[in-house]
Coordinates of N, CA, C and O in Angstrom, one line a residue:
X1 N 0.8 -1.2 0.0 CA 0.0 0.0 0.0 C 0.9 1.2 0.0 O 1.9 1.1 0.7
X2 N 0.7 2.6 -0.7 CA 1.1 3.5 -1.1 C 1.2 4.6 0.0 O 0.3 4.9 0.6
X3 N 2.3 5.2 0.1 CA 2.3 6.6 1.8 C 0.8 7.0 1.5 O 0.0 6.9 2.4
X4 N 0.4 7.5 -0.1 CA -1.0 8.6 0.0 C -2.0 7.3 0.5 O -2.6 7.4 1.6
X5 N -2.0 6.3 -0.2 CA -3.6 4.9 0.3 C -3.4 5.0 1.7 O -4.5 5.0 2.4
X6 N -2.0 5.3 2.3 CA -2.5 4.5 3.6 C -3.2 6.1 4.5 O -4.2 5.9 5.3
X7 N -2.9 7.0 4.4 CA -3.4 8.4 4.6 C -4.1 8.9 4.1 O -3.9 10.1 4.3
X8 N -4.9 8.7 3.4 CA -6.3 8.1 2.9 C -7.3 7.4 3.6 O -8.4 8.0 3.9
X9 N -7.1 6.3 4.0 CA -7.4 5.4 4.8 C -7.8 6.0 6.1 O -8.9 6.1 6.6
X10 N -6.6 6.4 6.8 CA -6.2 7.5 8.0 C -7.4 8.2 8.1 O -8.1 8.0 9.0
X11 N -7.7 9.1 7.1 CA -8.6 10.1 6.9 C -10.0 9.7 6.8 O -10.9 10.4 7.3
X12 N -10.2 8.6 6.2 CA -11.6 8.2 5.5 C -12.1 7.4 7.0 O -13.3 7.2 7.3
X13 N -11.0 6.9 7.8 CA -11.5 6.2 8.9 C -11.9 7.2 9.9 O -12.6 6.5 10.7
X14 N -11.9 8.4 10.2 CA -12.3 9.6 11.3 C -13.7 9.9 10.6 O -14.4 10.8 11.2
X15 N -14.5 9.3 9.4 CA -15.9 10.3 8.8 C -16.8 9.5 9.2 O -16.9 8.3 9.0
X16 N -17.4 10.0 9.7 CA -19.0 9.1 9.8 C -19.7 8.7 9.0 O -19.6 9.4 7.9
X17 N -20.4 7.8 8.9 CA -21.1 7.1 7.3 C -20.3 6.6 6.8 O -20.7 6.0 5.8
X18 N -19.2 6.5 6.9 CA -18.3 5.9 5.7 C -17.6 4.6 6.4 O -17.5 4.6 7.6
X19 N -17.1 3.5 5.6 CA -16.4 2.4 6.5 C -15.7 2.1 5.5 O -16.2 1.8 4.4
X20 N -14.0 2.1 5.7 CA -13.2 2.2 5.4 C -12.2 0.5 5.4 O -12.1 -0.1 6.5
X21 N -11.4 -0.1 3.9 CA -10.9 -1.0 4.2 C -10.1 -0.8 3.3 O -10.7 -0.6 2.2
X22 N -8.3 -0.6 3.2 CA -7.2 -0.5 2.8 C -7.2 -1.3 2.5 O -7.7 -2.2 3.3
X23 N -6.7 -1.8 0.9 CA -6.2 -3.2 0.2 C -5.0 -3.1 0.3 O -4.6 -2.5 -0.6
X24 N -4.2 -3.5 1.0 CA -2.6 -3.7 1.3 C -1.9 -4.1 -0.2 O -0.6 -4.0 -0.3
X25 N -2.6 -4.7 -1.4 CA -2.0 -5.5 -1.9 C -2.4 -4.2 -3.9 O -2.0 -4.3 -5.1
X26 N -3.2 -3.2 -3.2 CA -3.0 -1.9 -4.8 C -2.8 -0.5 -3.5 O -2.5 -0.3 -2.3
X27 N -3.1 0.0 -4.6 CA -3.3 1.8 -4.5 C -4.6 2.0 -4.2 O -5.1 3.0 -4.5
X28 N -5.5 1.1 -3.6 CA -7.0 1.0 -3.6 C -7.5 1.2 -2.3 O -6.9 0.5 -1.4
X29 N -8.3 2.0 -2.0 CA -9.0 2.1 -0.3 C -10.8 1.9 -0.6 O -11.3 3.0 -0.8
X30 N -11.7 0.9 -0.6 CA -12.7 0.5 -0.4 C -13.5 0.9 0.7 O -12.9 1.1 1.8
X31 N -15.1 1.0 0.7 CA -15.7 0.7 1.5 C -17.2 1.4 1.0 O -17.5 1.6 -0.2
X32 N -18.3 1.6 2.3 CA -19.5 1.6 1.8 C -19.5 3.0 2.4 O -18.7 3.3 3.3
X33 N -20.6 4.1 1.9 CA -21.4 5.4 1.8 C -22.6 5.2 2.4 O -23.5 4.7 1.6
X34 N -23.0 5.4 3.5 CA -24.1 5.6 4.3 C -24.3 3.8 4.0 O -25.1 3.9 3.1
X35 N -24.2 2.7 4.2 CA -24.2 1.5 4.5 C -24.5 1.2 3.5 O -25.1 0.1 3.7
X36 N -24.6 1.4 2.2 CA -25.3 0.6 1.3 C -24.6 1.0 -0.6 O -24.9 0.3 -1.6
X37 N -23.7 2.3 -0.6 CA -23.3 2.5 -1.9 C -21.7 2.3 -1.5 O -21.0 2.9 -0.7
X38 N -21.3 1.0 -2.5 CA -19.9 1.0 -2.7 C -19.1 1.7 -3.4 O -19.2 1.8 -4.6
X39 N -18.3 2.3 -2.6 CA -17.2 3.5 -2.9 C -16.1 2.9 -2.6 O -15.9 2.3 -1.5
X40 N -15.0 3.1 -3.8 CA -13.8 3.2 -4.3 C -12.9 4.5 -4.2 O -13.4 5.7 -4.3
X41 N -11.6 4.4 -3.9 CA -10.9 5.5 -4.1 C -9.6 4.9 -4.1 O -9.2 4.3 -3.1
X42 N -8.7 5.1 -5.6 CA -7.4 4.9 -5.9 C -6.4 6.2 -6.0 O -6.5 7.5 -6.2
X43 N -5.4 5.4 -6.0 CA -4.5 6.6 -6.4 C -3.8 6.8 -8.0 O -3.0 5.9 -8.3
X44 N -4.2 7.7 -8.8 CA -3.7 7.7 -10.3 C -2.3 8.5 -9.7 O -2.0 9.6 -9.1
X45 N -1.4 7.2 -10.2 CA 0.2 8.0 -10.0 C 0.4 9.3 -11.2 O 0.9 10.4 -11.1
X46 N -0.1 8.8 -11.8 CA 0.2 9.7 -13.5 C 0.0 11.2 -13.5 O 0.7 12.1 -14.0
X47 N -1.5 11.0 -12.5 CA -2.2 12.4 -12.3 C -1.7 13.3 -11.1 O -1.8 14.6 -11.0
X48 N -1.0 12.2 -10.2 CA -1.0 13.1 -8.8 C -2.3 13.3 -8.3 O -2.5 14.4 -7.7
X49 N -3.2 12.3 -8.4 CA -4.6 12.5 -7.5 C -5.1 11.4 -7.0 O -4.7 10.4 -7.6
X50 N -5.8 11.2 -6.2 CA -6.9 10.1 -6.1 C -8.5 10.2 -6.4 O -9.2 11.2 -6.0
X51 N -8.9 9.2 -7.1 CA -9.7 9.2 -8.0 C -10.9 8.5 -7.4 O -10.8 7.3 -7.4
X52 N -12.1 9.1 -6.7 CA -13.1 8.5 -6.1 C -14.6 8.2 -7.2 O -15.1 8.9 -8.1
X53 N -14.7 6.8 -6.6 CA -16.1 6.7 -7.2 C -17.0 5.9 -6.5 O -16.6 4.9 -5.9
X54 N -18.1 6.2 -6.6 CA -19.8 5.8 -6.1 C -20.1 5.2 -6.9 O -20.0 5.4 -8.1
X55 N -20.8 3.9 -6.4 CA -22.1 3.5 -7.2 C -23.5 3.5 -7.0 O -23.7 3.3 -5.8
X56 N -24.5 3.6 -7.8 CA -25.4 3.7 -6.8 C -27.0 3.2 -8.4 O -27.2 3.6 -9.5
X57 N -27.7 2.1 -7.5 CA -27.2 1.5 -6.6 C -26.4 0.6 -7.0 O -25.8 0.8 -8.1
X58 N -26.0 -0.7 -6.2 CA -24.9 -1.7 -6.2 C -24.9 -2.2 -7.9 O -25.9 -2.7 -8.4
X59 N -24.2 -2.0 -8.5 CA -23.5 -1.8 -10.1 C -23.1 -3.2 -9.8 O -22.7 -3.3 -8.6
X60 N -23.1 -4.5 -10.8 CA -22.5 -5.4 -11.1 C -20.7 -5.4 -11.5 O -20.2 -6.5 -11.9
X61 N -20.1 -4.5 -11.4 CA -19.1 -4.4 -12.2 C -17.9 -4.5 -10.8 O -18.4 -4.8 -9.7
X62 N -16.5 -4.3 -10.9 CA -15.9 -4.5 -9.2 C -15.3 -2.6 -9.5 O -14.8 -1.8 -10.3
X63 N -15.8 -2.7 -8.2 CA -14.9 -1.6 -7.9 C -13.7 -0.6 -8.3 O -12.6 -0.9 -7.9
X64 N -13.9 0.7 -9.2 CA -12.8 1.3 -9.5 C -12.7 1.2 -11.5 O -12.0 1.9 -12.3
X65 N -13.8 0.1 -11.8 CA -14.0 0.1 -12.8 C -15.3 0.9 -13.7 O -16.4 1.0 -13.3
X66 N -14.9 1.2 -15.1 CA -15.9 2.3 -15.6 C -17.4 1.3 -16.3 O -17.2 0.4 -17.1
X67 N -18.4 1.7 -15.9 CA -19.6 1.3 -17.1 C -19.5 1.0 -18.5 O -19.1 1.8 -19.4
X68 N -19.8 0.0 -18.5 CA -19.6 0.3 -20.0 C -20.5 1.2 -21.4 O -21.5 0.9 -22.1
X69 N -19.9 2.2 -21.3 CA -20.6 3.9 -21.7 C -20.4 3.7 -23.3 O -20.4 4.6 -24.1
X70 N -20.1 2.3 -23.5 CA -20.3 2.4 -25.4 C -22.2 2.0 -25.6 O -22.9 2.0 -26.5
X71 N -22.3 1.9 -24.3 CA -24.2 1.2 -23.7 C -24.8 2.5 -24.3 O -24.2 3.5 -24.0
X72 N -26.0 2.5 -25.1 CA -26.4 3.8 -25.5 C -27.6 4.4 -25.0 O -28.4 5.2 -25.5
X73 N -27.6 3.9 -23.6 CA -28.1 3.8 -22.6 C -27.3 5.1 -21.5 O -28.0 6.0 -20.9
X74 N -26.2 5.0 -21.4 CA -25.8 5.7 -20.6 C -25.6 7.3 -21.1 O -25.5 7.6 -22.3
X75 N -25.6 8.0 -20.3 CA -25.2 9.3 -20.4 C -24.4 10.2 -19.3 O -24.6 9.9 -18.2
X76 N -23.4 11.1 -19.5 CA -22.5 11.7 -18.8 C -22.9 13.1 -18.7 O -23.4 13.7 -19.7
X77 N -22.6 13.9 -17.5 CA -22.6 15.1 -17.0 C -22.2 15.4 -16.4 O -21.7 14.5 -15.8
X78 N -21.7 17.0 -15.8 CA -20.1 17.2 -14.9 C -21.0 18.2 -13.9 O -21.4 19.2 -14.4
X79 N -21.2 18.0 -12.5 CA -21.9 19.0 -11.5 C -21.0 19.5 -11.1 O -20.3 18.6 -10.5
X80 N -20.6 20.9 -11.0 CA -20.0 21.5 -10.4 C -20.8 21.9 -8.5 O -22.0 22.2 -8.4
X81 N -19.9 21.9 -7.3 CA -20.7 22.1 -6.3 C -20.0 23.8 -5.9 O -19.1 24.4 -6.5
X82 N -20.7 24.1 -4.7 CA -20.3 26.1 -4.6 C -18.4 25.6 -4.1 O -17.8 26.7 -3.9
X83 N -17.8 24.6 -3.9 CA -16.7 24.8 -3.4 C -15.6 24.2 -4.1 O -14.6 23.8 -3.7
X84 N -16.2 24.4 -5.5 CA -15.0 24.5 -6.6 C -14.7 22.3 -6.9 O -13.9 21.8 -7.7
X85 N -15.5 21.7 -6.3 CA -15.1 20.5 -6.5 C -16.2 20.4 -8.1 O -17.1 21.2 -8.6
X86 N -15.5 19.2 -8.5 CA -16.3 18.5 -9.9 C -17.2 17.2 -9.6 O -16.6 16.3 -9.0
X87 N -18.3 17.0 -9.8 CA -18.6 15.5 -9.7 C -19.1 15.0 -11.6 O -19.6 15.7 -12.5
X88 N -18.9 13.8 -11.7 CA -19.1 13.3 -13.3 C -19.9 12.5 -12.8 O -19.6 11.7 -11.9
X89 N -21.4 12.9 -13.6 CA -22.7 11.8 -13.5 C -22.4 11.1 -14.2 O -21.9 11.7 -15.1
X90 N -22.5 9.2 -14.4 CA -23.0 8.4 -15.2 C -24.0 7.7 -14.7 O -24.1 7.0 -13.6
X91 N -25.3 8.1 -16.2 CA -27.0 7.7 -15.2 C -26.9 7.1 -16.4 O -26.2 7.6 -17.3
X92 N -27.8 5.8 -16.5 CA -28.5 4.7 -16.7 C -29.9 4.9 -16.4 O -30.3 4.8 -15.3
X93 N -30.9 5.3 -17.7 CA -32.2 5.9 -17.3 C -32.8 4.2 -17.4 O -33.5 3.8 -16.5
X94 N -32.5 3.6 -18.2 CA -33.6 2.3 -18.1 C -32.6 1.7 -17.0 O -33.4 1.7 -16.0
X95 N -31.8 1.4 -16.6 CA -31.9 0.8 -15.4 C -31.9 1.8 -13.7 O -32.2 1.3 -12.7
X96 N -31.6 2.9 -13.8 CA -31.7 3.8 -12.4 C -30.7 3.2 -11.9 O -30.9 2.7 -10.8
X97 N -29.3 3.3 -12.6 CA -27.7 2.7 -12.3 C -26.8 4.2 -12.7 O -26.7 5.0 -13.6
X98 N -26.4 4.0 -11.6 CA -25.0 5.4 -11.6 C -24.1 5.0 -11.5 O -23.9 3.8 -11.3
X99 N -22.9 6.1 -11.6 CA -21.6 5.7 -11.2 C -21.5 7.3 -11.0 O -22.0 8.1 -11.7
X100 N -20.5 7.8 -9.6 CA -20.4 9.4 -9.6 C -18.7 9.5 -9.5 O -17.9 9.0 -8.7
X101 N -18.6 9.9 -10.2 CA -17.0 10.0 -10.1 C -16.0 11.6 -9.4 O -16.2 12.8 -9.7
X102 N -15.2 11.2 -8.9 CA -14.5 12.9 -8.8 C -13.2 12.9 -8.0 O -13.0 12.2 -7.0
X103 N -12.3 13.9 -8.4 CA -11.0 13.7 -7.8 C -10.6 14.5 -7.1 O -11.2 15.6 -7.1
X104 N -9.4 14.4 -6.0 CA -8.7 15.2 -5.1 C -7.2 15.3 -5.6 O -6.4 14.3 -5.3
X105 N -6.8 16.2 -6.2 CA -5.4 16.2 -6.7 C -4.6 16.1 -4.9 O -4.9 16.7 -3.9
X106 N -3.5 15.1 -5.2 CA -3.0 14.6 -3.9 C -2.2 15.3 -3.3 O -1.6 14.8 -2.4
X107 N -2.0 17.1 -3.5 CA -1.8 18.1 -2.4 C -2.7 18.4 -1.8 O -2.5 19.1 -0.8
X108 N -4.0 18.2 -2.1 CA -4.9 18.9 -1.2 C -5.6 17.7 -0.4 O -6.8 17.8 0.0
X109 N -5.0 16.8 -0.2 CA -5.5 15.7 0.8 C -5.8 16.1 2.4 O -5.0 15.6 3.3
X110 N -6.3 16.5 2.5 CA -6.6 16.9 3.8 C -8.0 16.6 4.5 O -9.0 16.6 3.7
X111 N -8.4 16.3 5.9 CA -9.6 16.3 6.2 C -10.6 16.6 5.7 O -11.6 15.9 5.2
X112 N -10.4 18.3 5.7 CA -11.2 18.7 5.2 C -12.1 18.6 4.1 O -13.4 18.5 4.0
X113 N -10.9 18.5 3.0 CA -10.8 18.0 1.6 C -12.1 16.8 1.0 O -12.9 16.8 0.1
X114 N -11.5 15.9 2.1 CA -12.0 14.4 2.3 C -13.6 14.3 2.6 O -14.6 13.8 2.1
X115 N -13.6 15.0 3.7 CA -15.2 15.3 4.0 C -16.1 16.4 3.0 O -17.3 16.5 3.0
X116 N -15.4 17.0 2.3 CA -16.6 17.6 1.4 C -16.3 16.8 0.0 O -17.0 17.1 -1.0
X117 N -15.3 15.8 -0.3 CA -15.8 15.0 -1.4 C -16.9 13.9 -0.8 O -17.6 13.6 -1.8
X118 N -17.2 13.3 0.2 CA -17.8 12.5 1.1 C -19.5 13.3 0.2 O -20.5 12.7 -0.3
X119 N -19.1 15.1 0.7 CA -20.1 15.4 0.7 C -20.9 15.4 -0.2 O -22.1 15.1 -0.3
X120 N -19.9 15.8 -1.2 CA -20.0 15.8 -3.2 C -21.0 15.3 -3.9 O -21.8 15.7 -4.8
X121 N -20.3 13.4 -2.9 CA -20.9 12.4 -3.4 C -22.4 11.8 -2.6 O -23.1 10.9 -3.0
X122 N -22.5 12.4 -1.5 CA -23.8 12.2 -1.2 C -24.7 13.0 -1.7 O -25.9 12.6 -1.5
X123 N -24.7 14.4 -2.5 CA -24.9 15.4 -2.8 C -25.7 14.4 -4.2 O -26.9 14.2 -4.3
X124 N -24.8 14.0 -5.1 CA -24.6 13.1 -6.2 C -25.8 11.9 -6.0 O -26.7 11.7 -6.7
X125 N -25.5 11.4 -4.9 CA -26.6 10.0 -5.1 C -28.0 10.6 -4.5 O -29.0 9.9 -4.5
X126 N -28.1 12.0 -3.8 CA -29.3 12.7 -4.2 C -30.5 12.8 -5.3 O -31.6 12.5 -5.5
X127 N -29.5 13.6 -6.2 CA -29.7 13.6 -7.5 C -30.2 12.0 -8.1 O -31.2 11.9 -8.9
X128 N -29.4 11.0 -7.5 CA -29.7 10.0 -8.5 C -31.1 9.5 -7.7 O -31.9 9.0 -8.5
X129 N -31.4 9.5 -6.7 CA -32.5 9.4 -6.1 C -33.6 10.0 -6.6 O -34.6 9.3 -6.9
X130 N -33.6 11.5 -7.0 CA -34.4 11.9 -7.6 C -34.6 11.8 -9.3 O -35.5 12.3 -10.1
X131 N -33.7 11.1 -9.6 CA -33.9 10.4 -10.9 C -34.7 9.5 -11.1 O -35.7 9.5 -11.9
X132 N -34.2 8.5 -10.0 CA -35.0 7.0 -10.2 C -36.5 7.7 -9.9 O -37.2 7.8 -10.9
X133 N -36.9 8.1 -9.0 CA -37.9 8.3 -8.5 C -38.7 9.2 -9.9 O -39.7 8.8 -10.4
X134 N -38.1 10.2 -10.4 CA -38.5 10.3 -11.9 C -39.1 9.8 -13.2 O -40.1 10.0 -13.9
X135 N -37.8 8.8 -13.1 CA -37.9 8.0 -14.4 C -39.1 6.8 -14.1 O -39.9 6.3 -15.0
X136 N -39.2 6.4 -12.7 CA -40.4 5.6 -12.7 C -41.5 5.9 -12.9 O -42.3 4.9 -13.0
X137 N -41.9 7.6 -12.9 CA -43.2 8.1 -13.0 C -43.0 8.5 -14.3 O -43.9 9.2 -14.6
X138 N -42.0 8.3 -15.3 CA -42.4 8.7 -16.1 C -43.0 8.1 -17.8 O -41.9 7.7 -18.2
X139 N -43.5 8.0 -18.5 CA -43.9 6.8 -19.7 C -42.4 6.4 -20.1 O -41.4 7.2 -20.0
X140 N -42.3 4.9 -20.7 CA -41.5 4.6 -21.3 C -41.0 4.7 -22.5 O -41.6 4.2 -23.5
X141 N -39.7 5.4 -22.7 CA -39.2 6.1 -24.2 C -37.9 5.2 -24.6 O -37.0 5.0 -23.9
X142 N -37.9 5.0 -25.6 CA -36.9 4.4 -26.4 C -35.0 4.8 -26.0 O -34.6 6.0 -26.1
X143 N -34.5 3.9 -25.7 CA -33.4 4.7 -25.8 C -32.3 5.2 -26.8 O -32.9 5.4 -27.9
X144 N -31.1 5.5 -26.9 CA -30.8 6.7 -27.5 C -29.4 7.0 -27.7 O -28.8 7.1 -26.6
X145 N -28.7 7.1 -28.6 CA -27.2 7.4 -28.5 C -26.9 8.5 -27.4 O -27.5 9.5 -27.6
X146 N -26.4 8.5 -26.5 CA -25.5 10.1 -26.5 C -23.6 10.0 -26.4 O -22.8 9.1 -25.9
X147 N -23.6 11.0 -26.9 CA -22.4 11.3 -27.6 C -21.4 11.6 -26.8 O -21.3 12.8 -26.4
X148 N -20.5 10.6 -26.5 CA -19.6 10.8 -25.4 C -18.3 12.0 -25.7 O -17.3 11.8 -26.5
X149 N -18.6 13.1 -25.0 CA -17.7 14.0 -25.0 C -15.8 13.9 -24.8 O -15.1 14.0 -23.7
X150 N -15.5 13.6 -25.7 CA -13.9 13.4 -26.0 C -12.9 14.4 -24.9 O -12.0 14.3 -24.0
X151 N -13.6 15.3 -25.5 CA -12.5 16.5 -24.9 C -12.3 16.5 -23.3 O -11.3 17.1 -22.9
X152 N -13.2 16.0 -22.1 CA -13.3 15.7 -20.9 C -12.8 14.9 -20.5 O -12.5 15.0 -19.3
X153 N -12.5 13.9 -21.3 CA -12.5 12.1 -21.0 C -10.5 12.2 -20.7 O -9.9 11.5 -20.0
X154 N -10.0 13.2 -21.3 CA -8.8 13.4 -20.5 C -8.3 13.8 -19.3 O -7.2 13.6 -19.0
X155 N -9.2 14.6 -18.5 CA -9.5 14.9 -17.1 C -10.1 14.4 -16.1 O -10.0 14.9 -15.0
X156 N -10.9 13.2 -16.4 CA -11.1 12.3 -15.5 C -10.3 11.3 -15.0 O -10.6 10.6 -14.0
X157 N -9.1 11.1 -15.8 CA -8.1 10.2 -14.7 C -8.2 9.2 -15.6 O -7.2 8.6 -15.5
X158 N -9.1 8.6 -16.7 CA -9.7 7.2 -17.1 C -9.6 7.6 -18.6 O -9.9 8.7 -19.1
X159 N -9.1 6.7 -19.2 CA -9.4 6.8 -20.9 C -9.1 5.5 -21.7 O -9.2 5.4 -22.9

C-alpha cells in the first residue's frame, strides 16, 4: 500500500457514514457510503490525484472500474458544487444505475478535503434518487445514443 492509500485510509476512517478498508496488496481504499453505496478511491500515480467513485445502486461491475458507456443507454454530465469541486454523473435511465465520479489532486489531501468530497458524493446520489424516482413516474421512451464528449474524458483520470 502506497504513503498517500495509507493516509487516505487514515482520513476516511475519522468520517462518519463511511467504512473504510485498505487493500494492502493496490493503491485502492474501499468501503460503503451511508451503509449501502460501494465507494472506491485509488491513487492515479500519472495524475497526482486520487480518483473517487460511487455506485449507486450496487453496479455489477468491481470496484474502481468504468460502465460500460459504449451502452447507449448511458449518459454523462459534470456538476459542479459552490466549493470549486467537480462530480461526473454516469445515469442509466432504463436501469436507475449510476456511477459518480471525482478527484482530489494529492496536495490537497486533507480532512477537510476528504469530508466535502464525502459530501459531493452524497450530494450526487441525491440527485440520483431523484432520478430514479422520476424515471419511474415517467412513460417509457426508447433509448438513444449520447455522444460521449472526447474532450473531458482526458481529465477524468480514465481513458
Amino acid at each position: 500500500m502506497s504513503i498517500e492509500t495509507t493516509e487516505l485510509a487514515r482520513l476516511l476512517g475519522t468520517e462518519p457514514g463511511f467504512t473504510a478498508d485498505a487493500d494492502s496488496g493496490s493503491s485502492m481504499v474501499s468501503g460503503l457510503l451511508d451503509r449501502h453505496h460501494p465507494m472506491a478511491w485509488r491513487w492515479l500515480d500519472r495524475f497526482g490525484a486520487i480518483e473517487t467513485l460511487t455506485l449507486f445502486p450496487s453496479l455489477p461491475v468491481e470496484a474502481g472500474e468504468l460502465p460500460p458507456w459504449r451502452d447507449p443507454g448511458w449518459s454523462v454530465e459534470w456538476r459542479d458544487s459552490p466549493d470549486g469541486d467537480a462530480l461526473t454523473l454516469w445515469w442509466h435511465a432504463a436501469r436507475g444505475e449510476a456511477m459518480l465520479v471525482s478527484q482530489i489532486p494529492f496536495g490537497e489531501l486533507r480532512a477537510d478535503t476528504v469530508a466535502r468530497t464525502l459530501r459531493l458524493h452524497r450530494d450526487g446520489l441525491g440527485v440520483c434518487r431523484l432520478r430514479t424516482r422520476d424515471t419511474e413516474s415517467a412513460p417509457a421512451q426508447p433509448l438513444r445514443e449520447v455522444a460521449w464528449p472526447q474532450a473531458r474524458a482526458m481529465h477524468l483520470g480514465f481513458a
